[in-house]
Amino acid sequence: MNRVEAVEMATSAASPSKTYVVILNWNGWRDTIECLESVFRLQGEPYVAVVCDNASSDGSMEHVERWARGEVAAAQAPFIDAKPTSKPLRYARYTRAEAEAGPADDAPLVLIDTGANLGFAGGCNVGMRYAMTRPDCGHVWLLNSDSVADPQALSALVALCGSRPRVGICGSQVRYYDAPEVVQTFGGVLDQRFCTTHSLHCGSPASNVQAEPDHIDYVPGASMFVTRALLDSIGLMAEDYFLYFEEIDWAERCKSKFDLAVCVTSLVYHRGAASIGSPSERGERGARSEYFLLRGRLLFARKFYPQRLLTVYAGMMASLLNRVRRRQWTRARIALCVLVGRRPAIVGRTGA
């Protein structure tokens, strides 16, 4: 038996049992180590934490390494009642090429330098490719770096997907980090006429959310629990959006073979948009977000609903005129650039 045959036999014999928690970082190490602290407090299910860094300029990965060694402490969310995890933590650090080649180390914390700002899907896909090289990978959980997970969040996701084999992507009940009794999103719906999206239960008291919605069109990207079966059948996220609409594209591609779900007992507390930039860049990030959101909407419509392009363009033109009326000149210029296929200078060169 040669080495390839031995690896294939070992892979087929292994029982997928671990969840690979993929966290994308870009210039936001403080949020990331707080997220990691919550991940290493998860109870009930085995997991591996995978941090993918999109070429941060703030030394993020070195700070994460210091956290793993116990040299720097993470912030403590007041609504999470759990002790800090013991340090030091064993970790492995790889380049993108090394990670995607499938290294043999079984460290509980894996750090991957992607080598460039690949966007949300591109960076997460590096982590998922690494996870898919592991014979013990049963699920992948994409968790935003500016999120904190409840200790039972993972076990609730695993239980739901275990009881409903057709579910390919499952989301959490995502609440506001700064208002932990208020829901941020619990699944999303798509208006096919204009290719706009709406987060369900956004702003609702958490006490009002007692059951899964009757229908969702996508699982919001702050918390996406994905089965190995979906990854093997549908593949990874499309990388042509850079930011926004990747999860909606993914849901659209999977709906003929898999169901979508959200789990009411899986709680995640989310700040919002940290993977796009550091807290010191909030003004620029607003412009970048605006551009990629509008651009993603148009790309999605062209790909999946070309018959709706007329109403999509009409809706975007109405938004442009409304921004002019409100004297929102920056937002108006960005909308105009998207409509005519140009990149506004304020966005810079990063992205597709």
mmCIF file of C-alpha atoms in Angstrom:
data_model
loop_
_atom_site.group_PDB
_atom_site.id
_atom_site.type_symbol
_atom_site.label_atom_id
_atom_site.label_comp_id
_atom_site.label_asym_id
_atom_site.label_seq_id
_atom_site.Cartn_x
_atom_site.Cartn_y
_atom_site.Cartn_z
ATOM 1 C CA MET A 1 0.000 0.000 0.000
ATOM 2 C CA ASN A 2 1.472 3.350 -1.011
ATOM 3 C CA ARG A 3 1.242 6.553 1.019
ATOM 4 C CA VAL A 4 -1.652 8.029 -0.988
ATOM 5 C CA GLU A 5 -3.732 4.864 -0.518
ATOM 6 C CA ALA A 6 -2.949 4.854 3.200
ATOM 7 C CA VAL A 7 -4.075 8.478 3.580
ATOM 8 C CA GLU A 8 -7.261 7.808 1.613
ATOM 9 C CA MET A 9 -8.043 4.747 3.756
ATOM 10 C CA ALA A 10 -7.423 6.688 6.961
ATOM 11 C CA THR A 11 -9.620 9.525 5.725
ATOM 12 C CA SER A 12 -12.490 7.229 4.792
ATOM 13 C CA ALA A 13 -12.218 5.339 8.082
ATOM 14 C CA ALA A 14 -12.154 8.463 10.224
ATOM 15 C CA SER A 15 -15.466 9.574 11.680
ATOM 16 C CA PRO A 16 -15.990 13.304 11.089
ATOM 17 C CA SER A 17 -16.392 14.676 14.579
ATOM 18 C CA LYS A 18 -14.939 18.170 14.936
ATOM 19 C CA THR A 19 -16.221 21.591 14.052
ATOM 20 C CA TYR A 20 -13.626 23.924 12.539
ATOM 21 C CA VAL A 21 -14.448 27.444 13.712
ATOM 22 C CA VAL A 22 -13.146 29.832 11.042
ATOM 23 C CA ILE A 23 -12.616 33.445 12.117
ATOM 24 C CA LEU A 24 -11.500 36.094 9.619
ATOM 25 C CA ASN A 25 -9.325 38.932 10.928
ATOM 26 C CA TRP A 26 -8.292 42.194 9.309
ATOM 27 C CA ASN A 27 -6.680 44.810 11.551
ATOM 28 C CA GLY A 28 -8.930 43.880 14.469
ATOM 29 C CA TRP A 29 -6.949 41.705 16.852
ATOM 30 C CA ARG A 30 -8.654 42.991 20.006
ATOM 31 C CA ASP A 31 -12.039 41.815 18.753
ATOM 32 C CA THR A 32 -10.491 38.593 17.483
ATOM 33 C CA ILE A 33 -8.930 37.567 20.793
ATOM 34 C CA GLU A 34 -12.204 38.298 22.586
ATOM 35 C CA CYS A 35 -13.956 36.098 20.026
ATOM 36 C CA LEU A 36 -11.328 33.386 20.514
ATOM 37 C CA GLU A 37 -11.735 33.574 24.276
ATOM 38 C CA SER A 38 -15.427 32.774 23.815
ATOM 39 C CA VAL A 39 -14.654 29.971 21.358
ATOM 40 C CA PHE A 40 -12.333 28.256 23.816
ATOM 41 C CA ARG A 41 -15.137 28.361 26.400
ATOM 42 C CA LEU A 42 -17.509 26.406 24.136
ATOM 43 C CA GLN A 43 -18.968 23.361 25.801
ATOM 44 C CA GLY A 44 -20.198 19.982 24.640
ATOM 45 C CA GLU A 45 -18.602 19.540 21.200
ATOM 46 C CA PRO A 46 -14.996 19.165 19.964
ATOM 47 C CA TYR A 47 -13.667 21.972 17.802
ATOM 48 C CA VAL A 48 -10.588 23.589 16.292
ATOM 49 C CA ALA A 49 -10.275 27.379 16.042
ATOM 50 C CA VAL A 50 -8.862 28.682 12.743
ATOM 51 C CA VAL A 51 -7.942 32.369 12.417
ATOM 52 C CA CYS A 52 -7.339 33.611 8.869
ATOM 53 C CA ASP A 53 -5.600 36.977 8.647
ATOM 54 C CA ASN A 54 -6.114 39.061 5.507
ATOM 55 C CA ALA A 55 -2.713 40.793 5.504
ATOM 56 C CA SER A 56 -3.316 43.023 8.511
ATOM 57 C CA SER A 57 -0.992 45.981 9.003
ATOM 58 C CA ASP A 58 -1.360 46.160 12.801
ATOM 59 C CA GLY A 59 0.558 43.009 13.739
ATOM 60 C CA SER A 60 -2.683 41.167 14.435
ATOM 61 C CA MET A 61 -1.281 37.654 14.245
ATOM 62 C CA GLU A 62 1.553 38.442 16.622
ATOM 63 C CA HIS A 63 -0.994 39.799 19.105
ATOM 64 C CA VAL A 64 -3.088 36.625 18.737
ATOM 65 C CA GLU A 65 0.052 34.575 19.405
ATOM 66 C CA ARG A 66 0.715 36.626 22.547
ATOM 67 C CA TRP A 67 -2.868 35.958 23.680
ATOM 68 C CA ALA A 68 -2.403 32.220 23.102
ATOM 69 C CA ARG A 69 0.776 32.307 25.208
ATOM 70 C CA GLY A 70 -1.062 34.117 28.002
ATOM 71 C CA GLU A 71 0.848 37.382 27.589
ATOM 72 C CA VAL A 72 -2.176 39.574 26.811
ATOM 73 C CA ALA A 73 -5.733 39.348 28.110
ATOM 74 C CA ALA A 74 -8.918 39.588 26.085
ATOM 75 C CA ALA A 75 -11.825 41.817 27.025
ATOM 76 C CA GLN A 76 -14.557 40.120 29.035
ATOM 77 C CA ALA A 77 -18.139 40.433 27.779
ATOM 78 C CA PRO A 78 -20.241 41.095 30.897
ATOM 79 C CA PHE A 79 -23.115 38.911 29.681
ATOM 80 C CA ILE A 80 -20.980 35.753 29.278
ATOM 81 C CA ASP A 81 -20.649 33.955 32.608
ATOM 82 C CA ALA A 82 -17.631 31.740 32.018
ATOM 83 C CA LYS A 83 -14.068 31.617 33.256
ATOM 84 C CA PRO A 84 -11.192 32.572 30.923
ATOM 85 C CA THR A 85 -9.612 29.609 29.212
ATOM 86 C CA SER A 86 -6.298 28.347 30.557
ATOM 87 C CA LYS A 87 -3.131 29.517 28.843
ATOM 88 C CA PRO A 88 -0.822 28.852 27.155
ATOM 89 C CA LEU A 89 -2.687 27.310 24.222
ATOM 90 C CA ARG A 90 -0.850 25.208 21.682
ATOM 91 C CA TYR A 91 -1.080 26.737 18.226
ATOM 92 C CA ALA A 92 0.295 26.321 14.727
ATOM 93 C CA ARG A 93 0.892 29.104 12.214
ATOM 94 C CA TYR A 94 0.902 28.577 8.461
ATOM 95 C CA THR A 95 1.057 30.448 5.211
ATOM 96 C CA ARG A 96 -1.904 30.046 2.883
ATOM 97 C CA ALA A 97 -0.030 27.515 0.736
ATOM 98 C CA GLU A 98 1.008 25.473 3.757
ATOM 99 C CA ALA A 99 -2.513 25.437 5.196
ATOM 100 C CA GLU A 100 -4.220 24.443 1.959
ATOM 101 C CA ALA A 101 -1.697 21.629 1.468
ATOM 102 C CA GLY A 102 -3.016 19.976 4.626
ATOM 103 C CA PRO A 103 -0.326 20.047 7.339
ATOM 104 C CA ALA A 104 -0.317 17.196 9.846
ATOM 105 C CA ASP A 105 -0.297 19.242 13.069
ATOM 106 C CA ASP A 106 -3.417 18.834 15.220
ATOM 107 C CA ALA A 107 -3.121 22.033 17.278
ATOM 108 C CA PRO A 108 -6.404 23.336 18.746
ATOM 109 C CA LEU A 109 -5.623 26.838 17.423
ATOM 110 C CA VAL A 110 -4.511 27.357 13.829
ATOM 111 C CA LEU A 111 -3.322 30.730 12.501
ATOM 112 C CA ILE A 112 -3.195 31.225 8.732
ATOM 113 C CA ASP A 113 -1.623 34.191 6.944
ATOM 114 C CA THR A 114 -3.623 34.500 3.710
ATOM 115 C CA GLY A 115 -1.001 36.837 2.197
ATOM 116 C CA ALA A 116 -3.411 39.490 0.900
ATOM 117 C CA ASN A 117 -6.730 41.140 1.634
ATOM 118 C CA LEU A 118 -8.873 38.516 -0.067
ATOM 119 C CA GLY A 119 -12.200 39.869 1.122
ATOM 120 C CA PHE A 120 -14.697 38.044 3.306
ATOM 121 C CA ALA A 121 -15.272 34.996 1.126
ATOM 122 C CA GLY A 122 -11.664 34.732 -0.025
ATOM 123 C CA GLY A 123 -10.271 34.832 3.494
ATOM 124 C CA CYS A 124 -12.857 32.432 4.918
ATOM 125 C CA ASN A 125 -12.362 30.056 1.995
ATOM 126 C CA VAL A 126 -8.689 29.674 2.930
ATOM 127 C CA GLY A 127 -9.760 28.485 6.364
ATOM 128 C CA MET A 128 -12.385 26.175 4.915
ATOM 129 C CA ARG A 129 -9.899 24.645 2.481
ATOM 130 C CA TYR A 130 -7.649 23.913 5.429
ATOM 131 C CA ALA A 131 -10.562 22.356 7.330
ATOM 132 C CA MET A 132 -11.495 20.186 4.357
ATOM 133 C CA THR A 133 -8.019 18.641 4.358
ATOM 134 C CA ARG A 134 -8.740 17.292 7.843
ATOM 135 C CA PRO A 135 -10.392 13.853 8.010
ATOM 136 C CA ASP A 136 -12.067 14.754 11.316
ATOM 137 C CA CYS A 137 -13.886 17.810 9.908
ATOM 138 C CA GLY A 138 -17.627 17.279 10.187
ATOM 139 C CA HIS A 139 -18.705 20.938 10.132
ATOM 140 C CA VAL A 140 -17.306 24.419 9.597
ATOM 141 C CA TRP A 141 -18.582 27.355 11.621
ATOM 142 C CA LEU A 142 -17.889 30.780 10.122
ATOM 143 C CA LEU A 143 -17.942 33.203 13.037
ATOM 144 C CA ASN A 144 -17.326 36.917 12.651
ATOM 145 C CA SER A 145 -14.288 38.198 14.514
ATOM 146 C CA ASP A 146 -16.324 40.895 16.264
ATOM 147 C CA SER A 147 -18.655 38.300 17.766
ATOM 148 C CA VAL A 148 -18.803 36.517 21.100
ATOM 149 C CA ALA A 149 -20.375 33.065 21.285
ATOM 150 C CA ASP A 150 -22.413 31.745 24.191
ATOM 151 C CA PRO A 151 -20.802 28.598 25.678
ATOM 152 C CA GLN A 152 -23.703 26.444 24.398
ATOM 153 C CA ALA A 153 -23.886 28.043 20.939
ATOM 154 C CA LEU A 154 -21.944 25.325 19.122
ATOM 155 C CA SER A 155 -23.625 22.338 20.772
ATOM 156 C CA ALA A 156 -27.033 23.774 19.844
ATOM 157 C CA LEU A 157 -26.001 24.077 16.178
ATOM 158 C CA VAL A 158 -24.616 20.537 16.089
ATOM 159 C CA ALA A 159 -27.792 19.172 17.682
ATOM 160 C CA LEU A 160 -30.091 20.911 15.206
ATOM 161 C CA CYS A 161 -28.143 19.752 12.156
ATOM 162 C CA GLY A 162 -27.888 16.252 13.596
ATOM 163 C CA SER A 163 -31.665 16.045 13.913
ATOM 164 C CA ARG A 164 -32.323 17.504 10.434
ATOM 165 C CA PRO A 165 -29.915 15.969 7.903
ATOM 166 C CA ARG A 166 -31.151 18.118 5.003
ATOM 167 C CA VAL A 167 -29.925 21.314 6.678
ATOM 168 C CA GLY A 168 -26.752 22.523 4.966
ATOM 169 C CA ILE A 169 -26.329 25.970 6.542
ATOM 170 C CA CYS A 170 -27.601 26.905 9.991
ATOM 171 C CA GLY A 171 -27.432 30.290 11.657
ATOM 172 C CA SER A 172 -27.586 31.473 15.239
ATOM 173 C CA GLN A 173 -29.828 33.906 17.021
ATOM 174 C CA VAL A 174 -27.524 36.900 16.649
ATOM 175 C CA ARG A 175 -27.958 39.651 19.213
ATOM 176 C CA TYR A 176 -26.367 43.070 19.566
ATOM 177 C CA TYR A 177 -23.170 42.985 21.599
ATOM 178 C CA ASP A 178 -23.978 46.365 23.149
ATOM 179 C CA ALA A 179 -27.639 45.425 23.749
ATOM 180 C CA PRO A 180 -27.569 41.691 24.483
ATOM 181 C CA GLU A 181 -31.334 41.412 24.983
ATOM 182 C CA VAL A 182 -32.054 42.792 21.502
ATOM 183 C CA VAL A 183 -31.948 40.667 18.353
ATOM 184 C CA GLN A 184 -29.750 41.813 15.484
ATOM 185 C CA THR A 185 -30.739 39.075 13.036
ATOM 186 C CA PHE A 186 -32.393 35.673 13.033
ATOM 187 C CA GLY A 187 -32.206 34.678 9.391
ATOM 188 C CA GLY A 188 -32.825 36.831 6.348
ATOM 189 C CA VAL A 189 -35.227 37.137 3.444
ATOM 190 C CA LEU A 190 -34.634 38.316 -0.112
ATOM 191 C CA ASP A 191 -36.926 40.569 -2.140
ATOM 192 C CA GLN A 192 -36.375 39.129 -5.612
ATOM 193 C CA ARG A 193 -37.922 42.165 -7.334
ATOM 194 C CA PHE A 194 -35.130 44.498 -6.235
ATOM 195 C CA CYS A 195 -32.557 42.001 -4.876
ATOM 196 C CA THR A 196 -32.653 43.687 -1.497
ATOM 197 C CA THR A 197 -32.407 41.855 1.796
ATOM 198 C CA HIS A 198 -34.072 42.086 5.180
ATOM 199 C CA SER A 199 -32.889 40.665 8.499
ATOM 200 C CA LEU A 200 -35.691 38.996 10.426
ATOM 201 C CA HIS A 201 -36.484 40.185 13.966
ATOM 202 C CA CYS A 202 -33.908 42.987 13.753
ATOM 203 C CA GLY A 203 -34.448 45.231 16.781
ATOM 204 C CA SER A 204 -36.921 42.871 18.449
ATOM 205 C CA PRO A 205 -36.623 42.015 22.140
ATOM 206 C CA ALA A 206 -34.987 38.621 22.460
ATOM 207 C CA SER A 207 -37.928 37.462 24.579
ATOM 208 C CA ASN A 208 -40.119 37.711 21.461
ATOM 209 C CA VAL A 209 -38.020 35.190 19.515
ATOM 210 C CA GLN A 210 -39.154 31.769 20.635
ATOM 211 C CA ALA A 211 -39.165 29.691 17.445
ATOM 212 C CA GLU A 212 -37.505 29.344 14.055
ATOM 213 C CA PRO A 213 -39.072 31.436 11.258
ATOM 214 C CA ASP A 214 -41.307 29.626 8.774
ATOM 215 C CA HIS A 215 -39.048 30.630 5.882
ATOM 216 C CA ILE A 216 -35.620 32.176 5.356
ATOM 217 C CA ASP A 217 -33.745 32.859 2.122
ATOM 218 C CA TYR A 218 -30.245 33.050 3.609
ATOM 219 C CA VAL A 219 -28.245 32.771 6.801
ATOM 220 C CA PRO A 220 -26.487 36.056 7.723
ATOM 221 C CA GLY A 221 -22.705 35.886 7.635
ATOM 222 C CA ALA A 222 -22.067 36.741 11.298
ATOM 223 C CA SER A 223 -22.652 33.075 12.187
ATOM 224 C CA MET A 224 -22.893 30.378 9.513
ATOM 225 C CA PHE A 225 -22.656 26.732 10.551
ATOM 226 C CA VAL A 226 -21.997 24.648 7.439
ATOM 227 C CA THR A 227 -22.059 20.884 7.058
ATOM 228 C CA ARG A 228 -19.278 18.923 5.406
ATOM 229 C CA ALA A 229 -21.892 17.473 3.039
ATOM 230 C CA LEU A 230 -22.674 20.951 1.707
ATOM 231 C CA LEU A 231 -19.010 21.828 1.272
ATOM 232 C CA ASP A 232 -18.367 18.611 -0.652
ATOM 233 C CA SER A 233 -21.470 19.051 -2.825
ATOM 234 C CA ILE A 234 -21.859 22.809 -3.381
ATOM 235 C CA GLY A 235 -18.352 24.083 -2.722
ATOM 236 C CA LEU A 236 -17.060 27.217 -1.033
ATOM 237 C CA MET A 237 -18.307 30.796 -1.160
ATOM 238 C CA ALA A 238 -18.046 32.776 -4.386
ATOM 239 C CA GLU A 239 -15.141 35.227 -4.202
ATOM 240 C CA ASP A 240 -16.277 37.770 -6.797
ATOM 241 C CA TYR A 241 -18.197 39.944 -4.293
ATOM 242 C CA PHE A 242 -15.300 40.753 -1.908
ATOM 243 C CA LEU A 243 -17.788 41.937 0.746
ATOM 244 C CA TYR A 244 -21.540 41.373 1.084
ATOM 245 C CA PHE A 245 -23.935 39.039 -0.751
ATOM 246 C CA GLU A 246 -21.543 36.062 -0.524
ATOM 247 C CA GLU A 247 -23.804 34.308 1.970
ATOM 248 C CA ILE A 248 -26.876 35.040 -0.157
ATOM 249 C CA ASP A 249 -25.108 33.663 -3.238
ATOM 250 C CA TRP A 250 -24.169 30.550 -1.225
ATOM 251 C CA ALA A 251 -27.754 30.063 -0.054
ATOM 252 C CA GLU A 252 -29.065 30.489 -3.596
ATOM 253 C CA ARG A 253 -26.680 27.807 -4.867
ATOM 254 C CA CYS A 254 -27.497 25.325 -2.129
ATOM 255 C CA LYS A 255 -31.293 25.575 -1.944
ATOM 256 C CA SER A 256 -31.969 22.857 -4.541
ATOM 257 C CA LYS A 257 -30.107 20.260 -2.441
ATOM 258 C CA PHE A 258 -30.130 21.547 1.129
ATOM 259 C CA ASP A 259 -32.344 23.347 3.613
ATOM 260 C CA LEU A 260 -31.467 26.495 5.540
ATOM 261 C CA ALA A 261 -32.171 26.927 9.233
ATOM 262 C CA VAL A 262 -31.535 29.159 12.222
ATOM 263 C CA CYS A 263 -31.197 27.875 15.772
ATOM 264 C CA VAL A 264 -33.010 29.832 18.477
ATOM 265 C CA THR A 265 -30.840 28.426 21.286
ATOM 266 C CA SER A 266 -27.493 29.180 19.607
ATOM 267 C CA LEU A 267 -26.675 32.673 20.853
ATOM 268 C CA VAL A 268 -24.029 34.917 19.301
ATOM 269 C CA TYR A 269 -23.438 38.556 20.250
ATOM 270 C CA HIS A 270 -22.209 40.682 17.348
ATOM 271 C CA ARG A 271 -20.797 44.175 17.079
ATOM 272 C CA GLY A 272 -20.742 44.485 13.297
ATOM 273 C CA ALA A 273 -18.399 45.014 10.312
ATOM 274 C CA ALA A 274 -15.045 44.565 12.053
ATOM 275 C CA SER A 275 -13.714 42.261 9.343
ATOM 276 C CA ILE A 276 -13.875 45.222 6.958
ATOM 277 C CA GLY A 277 -11.506 47.402 8.954
ATOM 278 C CA SER A 278 -10.247 48.496 12.319
ATOM 279 C CA PRO A 279 -12.253 50.751 14.668
ATOM 280 C CA SER A 280 -10.071 53.722 13.696
ATOM 281 C CA GLU A 281 -11.306 53.471 10.107
ATOM 282 C CA ARG A 282 -15.054 53.774 10.654
ATOM 283 C CA GLY A 283 -15.514 56.695 8.251
ATOM 284 C CA GLU A 284 -13.684 55.010 5.409
ATOM 285 C CA ARG A 285 -15.346 51.709 6.184
ATOM 286 C CA GLY A 286 -18.758 53.328 5.778
ATOM 287 C CA ALA A 287 -17.888 54.334 2.224
ATOM 288 C CA ARG A 288 -16.333 50.953 1.458
ATOM 289 C CA SER A 289 -19.358 49.173 2.864
ATOM 290 C CA GLU A 290 -21.695 51.292 0.767
ATOM 291 C CA TYR A 291 -19.783 50.541 -2.417
ATOM 292 C CA PHE A 292 -19.441 46.800 -1.914
ATOM 293 C CA LEU A 293 -23.039 46.428 -0.758
ATOM 294 C CA LEU A 294 -24.431 48.112 -3.879
ATOM 295 C CA ARG A 295 -21.935 46.379 -6.130
ATOM 296 C CA GLY A 296 -22.730 43.006 -4.571
ATOM 297 C CA ARG A 297 -26.438 43.551 -5.068
ATOM 298 C CA LEU A 298 -25.912 44.215 -8.761
ATOM 299 C CA LEU A 299 -23.568 41.244 -9.230
ATOM 300 C CA PHE A 300 -26.039 38.969 -7.462
ATOM 301 C CA ALA A 301 -28.931 40.169 -9.623
ATOM 302 C CA ARG A 302 -26.976 39.607 -12.827
ATOM 303 C CA LYS A 303 -26.004 36.107 -11.715
ATOM 304 C CA PHE A 304 -29.289 34.782 -10.341
ATOM 305 C CA TYR A 305 -32.107 37.129 -11.356
ATOM 306 C CA PRO A 306 -31.229 38.721 -14.713
ATOM 307 C CA GLN A 307 -34.938 39.007 -15.455
ATOM 308 C CA ARG A 308 -35.155 41.455 -12.535
ATOM 309 C CA LEU A 309 -32.354 43.767 -13.644
ATOM 310 C CA LEU A 310 -34.765 46.461 -14.806
ATOM 311 C CA THR A 311 -36.391 46.758 -11.383
ATOM 312 C CA VAL A 312 -33.016 46.450 -9.635
ATOM 313 C CA TYR A 313 -31.583 49.344 -11.661
ATOM 314 C CA ALA A 314 -34.762 51.354 -11.085
ATOM 315 C CA GLY A 315 -34.508 50.807 -7.345
ATOM 316 C CA MET A 316 -30.851 51.822 -7.283
ATOM 317 C CA MET A 317 -31.602 54.936 -9.337
ATOM 318 C CA ALA A 318 -34.359 55.891 -6.911
ATOM 319 C CA SER A 319 -31.899 55.492 -4.038
ATOM 320 C CA LEU A 320 -29.374 57.683 -5.867
ATOM 321 C CA LEU A 321 -31.928 60.460 -6.354
ATOM 322 C CA ASN A 322 -32.992 60.207 -2.722
ATOM 323 C CA ARG A 323 -29.377 60.645 -1.609
ATOM 324 C CA VAL A 324 -29.024 63.713 -3.798
ATOM 325 C CA ARG A 325 -32.231 65.117 -2.315
ATOM 326 C CA ARG A 326 -30.797 64.590 1.172
ATOM 327 C CA ARG A 327 -27.450 66.115 0.143
ATOM 328 C CA GLN A 328 -25.641 62.869 0.948
ATOM 329 C CA TRP A 329 -23.028 63.591 -1.691
ATOM 330 C CA THR A 330 -20.521 60.846 -0.877
ATOM 331 C CA ARG A 331 -23.191 58.148 -0.860
ATOM 332 C CA ALA A 332 -24.678 59.572 -4.050
ATOM 333 C CA ARG A 333 -21.298 59.478 -5.831
ATOM 334 C CA ILE A 334 -20.752 55.879 -4.735
ATOM 335 C CA ALA A 335 -24.173 54.820 -6.021
ATOM 336 C CA LEU A 336 -23.520 56.562 -9.335
ATOM 337 C CA CYS A 337 -20.141 54.843 -9.692
ATOM 338 C CA VAL A 338 -21.744 51.440 -9.137
ATOM 339 C CA LEU A 339 -24.440 52.159 -11.708
ATOM 340 C CA VAL A 340 -21.908 53.164 -14.377
ATOM 341 C CA GLY A 341 -19.390 50.450 -13.465
ATOM 342 C CA ARG A 342 -16.631 52.640 -12.008
ATOM 343 C CA ARG A 343 -14.750 52.364 -8.717
ATOM 344 C CA PRO A 344 -14.902 55.506 -6.540
ATOM 345 C CA ALA A 345 -11.512 56.768 -5.376
ATOM 346 C CA ILE A 346 -12.561 56.673 -1.718
ATOM 347 C CA VAL A 347 -12.801 52.868 -1.879
ATOM 348 C CA GLY A 348 -9.155 52.472 -2.899
ATOM 349 C CA ARG A 349 -7.660 49.533 -4.753
ATOM 350 C CA THR A 350 -8.611 46.770 -2.340
ATOM 351 C CA GLY A 351 -11.214 44.338 -3.563
ATOM 352 C CA ALA A 352 -12.558 42.909 -6.755
#
